[in-house]
Amino acid sequence: MLNARTVGTACLALVMMVGTGSSLLMAQAGKKKAAAKAAGPVPTAAEIESAEEIYKTKCAVCHTMDGNSPIPNMNFSDGEWRHGSTVKDVMATISNGVQGTAMMPFKTSFSEGEIAALARKVRSFDPKLK
């Protein structure tokens, strides 16, 4: 036979389990949201195609076609990301440029989708990020 204390203990255990489960779900949702935010906007097929041409004409001059530039701090394939390696980080570098270097800001030259596509292309040169 169950007494009030046993029922109370069982209810408390159930509440704690449900609370823990919902907290876990909320934590997982938060991680997914943070990952999506770090991934930046998803470019369209047209923006990806445009970014390929932009890279050839604007970026490859310094960074080379394969991203393996011999110029210090301009190599995308060596795994060293001075300004961050997430899509959002790379987008910020492309958008804002890097003061004191030849990397000029491009935020007024290209759409956000083109910049997102460029960021993904740049990251694709690093084997650790694939």
CSV table of C-alpha atoms in Angstrom, one decimal:
chain,number,residue,atom,x,y,z
A,1,MET,CA,0.0,0.0,0.0
A,2,LEU,CA,1.3,3.5,-0.9
A,3,ASN,CA,1.5,6.2,1.7
A,4,ALA,CA,1.6,9.9,1.2
A,5,ARG,CA,5.4,10.0,1.6
A,6,THR,CA,5.9,7.4,-1.2
A,7,VAL,CA,3.5,9.1,-3.5
A,8,GLY,CA,5.1,12.5,-2.8
A,9,THR,CA,8.6,11.1,-3.4
A,10,ALA,CA,7.4,9.5,-6.7
A,11,CYS,CA,5.8,12.8,-7.8
A,12,LEU,CA,9.0,14.7,-7.0
A,13,ALA,CA,11.1,12.3,-9.0
A,14,LEU,CA,8.7,12.6,-11.9
A,15,VAL,CA,8.8,16.4,-11.9
A,16,MET,CA,12.5,16.3,-11.7
A,17,MET,CA,12.7,13.9,-14.6
A,18,VAL,CA,10.3,16.0,-16.8
A,19,GLY,CA,12.1,19.2,-15.8
A,20,THR,CA,15.5,17.6,-16.6
A,21,GLY,CA,14.2,16.3,-20.0
A,22,SER,CA,12.8,19.7,-21.0
A,23,SER,CA,16.0,21.4,-19.9
A,24,LEU,CA,17.9,19.0,-22.0
A,25,LEU,CA,15.7,19.7,-25.0
A,26,MET,CA,16.0,23.4,-24.4
A,27,ALA,CA,19.8,23.1,-24.2
A,28,GLN,CA,19.9,21.0,-27.5
A,29,ALA,CA,17.6,23.6,-29.2
A,30,GLY,CA,19.9,26.4,-28.0
A,31,LYS,CA,22.9,24.6,-29.4
A,32,LYS,CA,21.2,24.1,-32.8
A,33,LYS,CA,20.2,27.7,-32.8
A,34,ALA,CA,23.7,28.8,-32.1
A,35,ALA,CA,25.1,26.5,-34.8
A,36,ALA,CA,22.6,27.9,-37.3
A,37,LYS,CA,23.5,31.4,-36.3
A,38,ALA,CA,27.2,30.6,-36.8
A,39,ALA,CA,26.5,29.1,-40.2
A,40,GLY,CA,25.0,32.3,-41.5
A,41,PRO,CA,22.4,32.7,-44.2
A,42,VAL,CA,22.0,30.0,-46.8
A,43,PRO,CA,22.9,31.4,-50.2
A,44,THR,CA,20.8,30.6,-53.3
A,45,ALA,CA,22.2,28.7,-56.3
A,46,ALA,CA,22.6,32.0,-58.2
A,47,GLU,CA,24.5,33.6,-55.3
A,48,ILE,CA,26.8,30.5,-55.2
A,49,GLU,CA,27.4,30.8,-58.9
A,50,SER,CA,28.1,34.6,-58.6
A,51,ALA,CA,30.5,34.0,-55.7
A,52,GLU,CA,32.5,31.6,-57.8
A,53,GLU,CA,33.1,34.4,-60.3
A,54,ILE,CA,33.7,36.9,-57.6
A,55,TYR,CA,36.4,34.7,-56.0
A,56,LYS,CA,38.1,34.3,-59.4
A,57,THR,CA,38.2,38.1,-60.1
A,58,LYS,CA,38.5,39.6,-56.6
A,59,CYS,CA,40.0,37.1,-54.2
A,60,ALA,CA,42.3,34.8,-56.1
A,61,VAL,CA,44.7,37.6,-56.9
A,62,CYS,CA,45.9,37.4,-53.3
A,63,HIS,CA,44.6,34.1,-52.0
A,64,THR,CA,45.2,32.1,-55.2
A,65,MET,CA,42.7,29.9,-57.0
A,66,ASP,CA,43.1,27.0,-54.6
A,67,GLY,CA,43.3,29.1,-51.4
A,68,ASN,CA,46.9,28.1,-50.7
A,69,SER,CA,48.5,31.5,-50.9
A,70,PRO,CA,52.2,31.7,-50.2
A,71,ILE,CA,51.6,35.2,-48.7
A,72,PRO,CA,51.7,35.0,-44.9
A,73,ASN,CA,48.2,35.1,-43.2
A,74,MET,CA,46.5,34.8,-46.6
A,75,ASN,CA,46.4,31.0,-46.8
A,76,PHE,CA,43.0,29.4,-46.4
A,77,SER,CA,44.2,25.8,-46.4
A,78,ASP,CA,46.6,25.9,-43.5
A,79,GLY,CA,44.0,25.8,-40.7
A,80,GLU,CA,44.9,29.2,-39.2
A,81,TRP,CA,42.0,31.6,-39.0
A,82,ARG,CA,43.1,34.9,-37.4
A,83,HIS,CA,39.6,36.4,-37.6
A,84,GLY,CA,37.6,33.3,-36.9
A,85,SER,CA,36.6,30.3,-38.9
A,86,THR,CA,32.8,30.2,-38.7
A,87,VAL,CA,30.8,31.2,-41.7
A,88,LYS,CA,29.7,34.3,-39.8
A,89,ASP,CA,33.3,35.1,-38.8
A,90,VAL,CA,34.5,34.9,-42.4
A,91,MET,CA,31.4,36.9,-43.6
A,92,ALA,CA,32.4,39.6,-41.2
A,93,THR,CA,36.0,39.7,-42.5
A,94,ILE,CA,34.7,39.8,-46.1
A,95,SER,CA,32.2,42.5,-45.3
A,96,ASN,CA,34.3,44.7,-43.1
A,97,GLY,CA,37.8,44.0,-44.5
A,98,VAL,CA,40.9,44.0,-42.3
A,99,GLN,CA,42.2,47.4,-41.4
A,100,GLY,CA,45.9,47.9,-42.1
A,101,THR,CA,46.0,45.2,-44.8
A,102,ALA,CA,45.1,44.9,-48.5
A,103,MET,CA,41.8,43.2,-47.5
A,104,MET,CA,39.2,45.8,-48.3
A,105,PRO,CA,35.6,45.8,-47.1
A,106,PHE,CA,33.1,44.3,-49.6
A,107,LYS,CA,29.8,44.8,-47.8
A,108,THR,CA,28.6,47.4,-50.2
A,109,SER,CA,29.9,45.5,-53.3
A,110,PHE,CA,28.1,42.2,-52.8
A,111,SER,CA,24.8,40.9,-51.4
A,112,GLU,CA,24.7,39.1,-48.1
A,113,GLY,CA,24.0,35.9,-49.9
A,114,GLU,CA,27.0,36.4,-52.2
A,115,ILE,CA,29.2,37.1,-49.1
A,116,ALA,CA,27.8,34.0,-47.4
A,117,ALA,CA,28.6,31.9,-50.5
A,118,LEU,CA,32.1,33.4,-50.6
A,119,ALA,CA,32.6,32.6,-46.9
A,120,ARG,CA,31.6,29.0,-47.6
A,121,LYS,CA,33.9,28.8,-50.6
A,122,VAL,CA,36.8,30.2,-48.5
A,123,ARG,CA,36.2,27.7,-45.7
A,124,SER,CA,36.1,24.8,-48.2
A,125,PHE,CA,39.9,25.2,-48.8
A,126,ASP,CA,40.6,24.2,-45.2
A,127,PRO,CA,40.6,20.4,-45.0
A,128,LYS,CA,39.8,20.6,-41.3
A,129,LEU,CA,36.5,22.5,-41.9
A,130,LYS,CA,35.1,20.2,-44.6
